[in-house]
């Protein structure tokens, strides 16, 4: 089982690096070409969320991404923010999205989760096993036929 | 790859053509430009996403911000997009029901002028 | 000081990932465009060397790469092989390179070091601080003017 | 990006055109192809690096391997390369003094035929 691990300071510019790596490793793991746009978007959303949380809580610690290739292509994005995250977030409907009172940040977060949930069939969001933080775990079918 | 932004006027409308990647890193530049345009008097804005390669939630947030800003000022805001992968992003987020989406700039301007 | 860390199973395919990341981070750190080919080549050579050593010694442990951006762009490539490596290796001359008796592996290693030494002005090869292994440390001027 | 390999014959010579990245991951495919050609009877081989984007020590090792194999069999081996970044790699490693290097396939074949 090949594994690639990436960690980066919580800055927006590195989210692009994470997308780049995530898609390169997916391609090499044999994820279908027509799924790679989803992989790119989903890894980007998970990392964007993690970076936003680290900045919001003033955490200089790195965001951690682990890509592994054993049967399926699995990507874990780990943040260290002291919140209880989950997939519980109800998707925002068009009326809520258009409301003046919804801040751009809240909208972006809601839309980010909608994209994750919409594009990743095999998605888990749960507290990390040790310490503080949340893990977003995504998996796609892989393996060269 | 890099974000590109170009503006031109078509009658009453201001068309902002966006290219490259609109993501958490570049979205602030898009936000700035939209605010500049609106503060500078643009009242009817059409954003052409035709050459956008990548759009994430941050970019979508900026677009919704511009829509709200213009609506509350009595203006109008529309998007041009005809690429299926991008359209899917709008459908999944229900933002296809928030934005006027058109396949071409001409269609966006025609629809907006008829509605105005 | 922004830092990106990457670790990967010692497989040739991941050397491409390391090159990709190394150049992306270099570009974002403000390394001059005309140096990027050298950055790509040098990171590739350092990682190729590390992967070859891990395979030679049957080590499944990951190869570790750290990119940091503080004044200069510094890349450390760390292997875990039980050898005493150094820059002592004399460059091979044309006669030696062409000798039948020099194996392809030995030639590749010698050529790899020649490329590192030839392309990286600020290069160090030294034992890791803790445990077993070697660190290849390379630096390039960075910072947007 | 990916390695590409194409062979054609020019008189006595076999020209192997290489494209893409020749590195630790792809060099084994180049080695295989060269051995196939030589075992299949190619005696005068010209490797055209014109479309190579990236070449590392592993790729260079494979090329030297082919050179030695052909020389010991009484054949010949030459490289075609006219890109400065690649030429610099040959100079830095002193391999410019090991390989016959030519700017074009025609020049490589002419020089090799004259020398033979
Ligand atoms: N390359 C890395 N960069 C940053 N942090 C890392 C790295 N490798 C491991 N870590 C940290 O150590 C934790 C445990 O790592 P590891 O033992 O590899 O994974 P696991 O969570 O599967 O036990 C990770 O969740 C991460 O926070
Ligand atoms: N992302 C990572 N992936 C794999 N190993 C890691 C990672 N981060 C740290 N390590 C391991 O832990 C060691 C110490 O890491 P760290 O404390 O970040 O660096 P330093 O060597 O500067 O103290 C590294 O040399 C490496 O072997």
mmCIF file of N, CA, C and O and ligand atoms in Angstrom, chain A residues 5-7 64, chain C residues 3-8 62-66 76 78 80 128-130 135, ligand 2:
data_model
loop_
_atom_site.group_PDB
_atom_site.id
_atom_site.type_symbol
_atom_site.label_atom_id
_atom_site.label_comp_id
_atom_site.label_asym_id
_atom_site.label_seq_id
_atom_site.Cartn_x
_atom_site.Cartn_y
_atom_site.Cartn_z
ATOM 1 N N UNK A 5 2.192 11.404 2.117
ATOM 2 C CA UNK A 5 1.716 12.303 3.173
ATOM 3 C C UNK A 5 2.198 13.702 2.883
ATOM 4 O O UNK A 5 3.346 13.895 2.476
ATOM 5 N N UNK A 6 1.328 14.650 3.127
ATOM 6 C CA UNK A 6 1.673 16.037 2.855
ATOM 7 C C UNK A 6 1.216 16.865 4.034
ATOM 8 O O UNK A 6 0.112 16.666 4.535
ATOM 9 N N UNK A 7 2.057 17.747 4.499
ATOM 10 C CA UNK A 7 1.542 18.694 5.484
ATOM 11 C C UNK A 7 2.006 20.077 5.087
ATOM 12 O O UNK A 7 3.050 20.234 4.457
ATOM 13 N N UNK A 64 -2.766 18.505 7.587
ATOM 14 C CA UNK A 64 -2.152 17.230 7.223
ATOM 15 C C UNK A 64 -3.035 16.484 6.227
ATOM 16 O O UNK A 64 -4.244 16.394 6.417
ATOM 17 N N UNK C 3 6.024 26.168 5.402
ATOM 18 C CA UNK C 3 6.690 24.880 5.217
ATOM 19 C C UNK C 3 5.717 23.889 4.612
ATOM 20 O O UNK C 3 4.558 23.839 4.998
ATOM 21 N N UNK C 4 6.207 23.132 3.675
ATOM 22 C CA UNK C 4 5.443 22.022 3.123
ATOM 23 C C UNK C 4 6.270 20.761 3.326
ATOM 24 O O UNK C 4 7.463 20.748 3.026
ATOM 25 N N UNK C 5 5.635 19.742 3.893
ATOM 26 C CA UNK C 5 6.328 18.483 4.131
ATOM 27 C C UNK C 5 5.660 17.391 3.329
ATOM 28 O O UNK C 5 4.429 17.342 3.259
ATOM 29 N N UNK C 6 6.462 16.540 2.774
ATOM 30 C CA UNK C 6 5.933 15.466 1.944
ATOM 31 C C UNK C 6 6.663 14.189 2.316
ATOM 32 O O UNK C 6 7.885 14.205 2.483
ATOM 33 N N UNK C 7 5.940 13.130 2.503
ATOM 34 C CA UNK C 7 6.647 11.865 2.645
ATOM 35 C C UNK C 7 5.960 10.849 1.767
ATOM 36 O O UNK C 7 4.758 10.938 1.514
ATOM 37 N N UNK C 8 6.731 9.923 1.235
ATOM 38 C CA UNK C 8 6.154 8.974 0.281
ATOM 39 C C UNK C 8 6.853 7.627 0.379
ATOM 40 O O UNK C 8 8.043 7.552 0.679
ATOM 41 N N UNK C 62 9.030 5.627 4.656
ATOM 42 C CA UNK C 62 8.920 6.667 3.628
ATOM 43 C C UNK C 62 10.195 7.505 3.487
ATOM 44 O O UNK C 62 10.999 7.603 4.404
ATOM 45 N N UNK C 63 10.321 8.070 2.316
ATOM 46 C CA UNK C 63 11.309 9.120 2.076
ATOM 47 C C UNK C 63 10.640 10.428 2.468
ATOM 48 O O UNK C 63 9.442 10.617 2.232
ATOM 49 N N UNK C 64 11.390 11.307 3.068
ATOM 50 C CA UNK C 64 10.811 12.529 3.621
ATOM 51 C C UNK C 64 11.408 13.760 2.936
ATOM 52 O O UNK C 64 12.624 13.837 2.769
ATOM 53 N N UNK C 65 10.552 14.676 2.539
ATOM 54 C CA UNK C 65 11.001 15.900 1.876
ATOM 55 C C UNK C 65 10.379 17.095 2.584
ATOM 56 O O UNK C 65 9.172 17.112 2.839
ATOM 57 N N UNK C 66 11.203 18.068 2.889
ATOM 58 C CA UNK C 66 10.690 19.253 3.570
ATOM 59 C C UNK C 66 11.094 20.475 2.772
ATOM 60 O O UNK C 66 12.265 20.653 2.449
ATOM 61 N N UNK C 76 14.945 19.823 2.017
ATOM 62 C CA UNK C 76 15.689 18.728 2.645
ATOM 63 C C UNK C 76 15.074 17.423 2.196
ATOM 64 O O UNK C 76 13.861 17.247 2.290
ATOM 65 N N UNK C 78 15.312 13.441 3.030
ATOM 66 C CA UNK C 78 15.851 12.581 4.080
ATOM 67 C C UNK C 78 15.585 11.110 3.767
ATOM 68 O O UNK C 78 14.447 10.725 3.501
ATOM 69 N N UNK C 80 16.569 6.920 5.108
ATOM 70 C CA UNK C 80 16.795 6.203 6.366
ATOM 71 C C UNK C 80 17.790 5.064 6.179
ATOM 72 O O UNK C 80 17.791 4.099 6.947
ATOM 73 N N UNK C 128 21.589 12.454 9.326
ATOM 74 C CA UNK C 128 20.468 13.096 10.019
ATOM 75 C C UNK C 128 20.839 13.283 11.489
ATOM 76 O O UNK C 128 21.708 12.601 12.016
ATOM 77 N N UNK C 129 20.169 14.232 12.136
ATOM 78 C CA UNK C 129 20.484 14.518 13.535
ATOM 79 C C UNK C 129 20.140 13.351 14.445
ATOM 80 O O UNK C 129 20.865 13.038 15.384
ATOM 81 N N UNK C 130 18.999 12.725 14.170
ATOM 82 C CA UNK C 130 18.574 11.626 15.032
ATOM 83 C C UNK C 130 18.399 10.350 14.231
ATOM 84 O O UNK C 130 17.779 10.367 13.176
ATOM 85 N N UNK C 135 20.699 13.277 5.079
ATOM 86 C CA UNK C 135 19.887 14.413 4.654
ATOM 87 C C UNK C 135 20.619 15.130 3.524
ATOM 88 O O UNK C 135 21.782 15.495 3.675
HETATM 89 N N1 LIG E 2 5.059 14.910 7.060
HETATM 90 C C1 LIG E 2 5.927 14.002 7.520
HETATM 91 N N2 LIG E 2 6.030 12.839 6.896
HETATM 92 C C2 LIG E 2 6.898 11.917 7.315
HETATM 93 N N3 LIG E 2 7.711 12.100 8.315
HETATM 94 C C3 LIG E 2 7.644 13.248 8.941
HETATM 95 C C4 LIG E 2 6.747 14.255 8.608
HETATM 96 N N4 LIG E 2 6.898 15.288 9.435
HETATM 97 C C5 LIG E 2 7.892 14.940 10.227
HETATM 98 N N5 LIG E 2 8.352 13.713 9.921
HETATM 99 C C6 LIG E 2 9.478 13.001 10.498
HETATM 100 O O1 LIG E 2 9.823 13.573 11.708
HETATM 101 C C7 LIG E 2 11.145 14.109 11.670
HETATM 102 C C8 LIG E 2 11.199 15.421 12.445
HETATM 103 O O2 LIG E 2 10.230 16.268 11.920
HETATM 104 P P1 LIG E 2 10.154 17.790 12.258
HETATM 105 O O3 LIG E 2 10.124 17.973 13.729
HETATM 106 O O4 LIG E 2 9.057 18.382 11.438
HETATM 107 O O5 LIG E 2 11.485 18.315 11.582
HETATM 108 P P2 LIG E 2 12.901 18.659 12.181
HETATM 109 O O6 LIG E 2 13.795 17.584 11.607
HETATM 110 O O7 LIG E 2 13.133 19.995 11.586
HETATM 111 O O8 LIG E 2 12.804 18.627 13.690
HETATM 112 C C9 LIG E 2 11.456 14.294 10.212
HETATM 113 O O9 LIG E 2 12.827 14.254 9.916
HETATM 114 C C10 LIG E 2 10.690 13.166 9.586
HETATM 115 O O10 LIG E 2 11.430 11.986 9.530
#
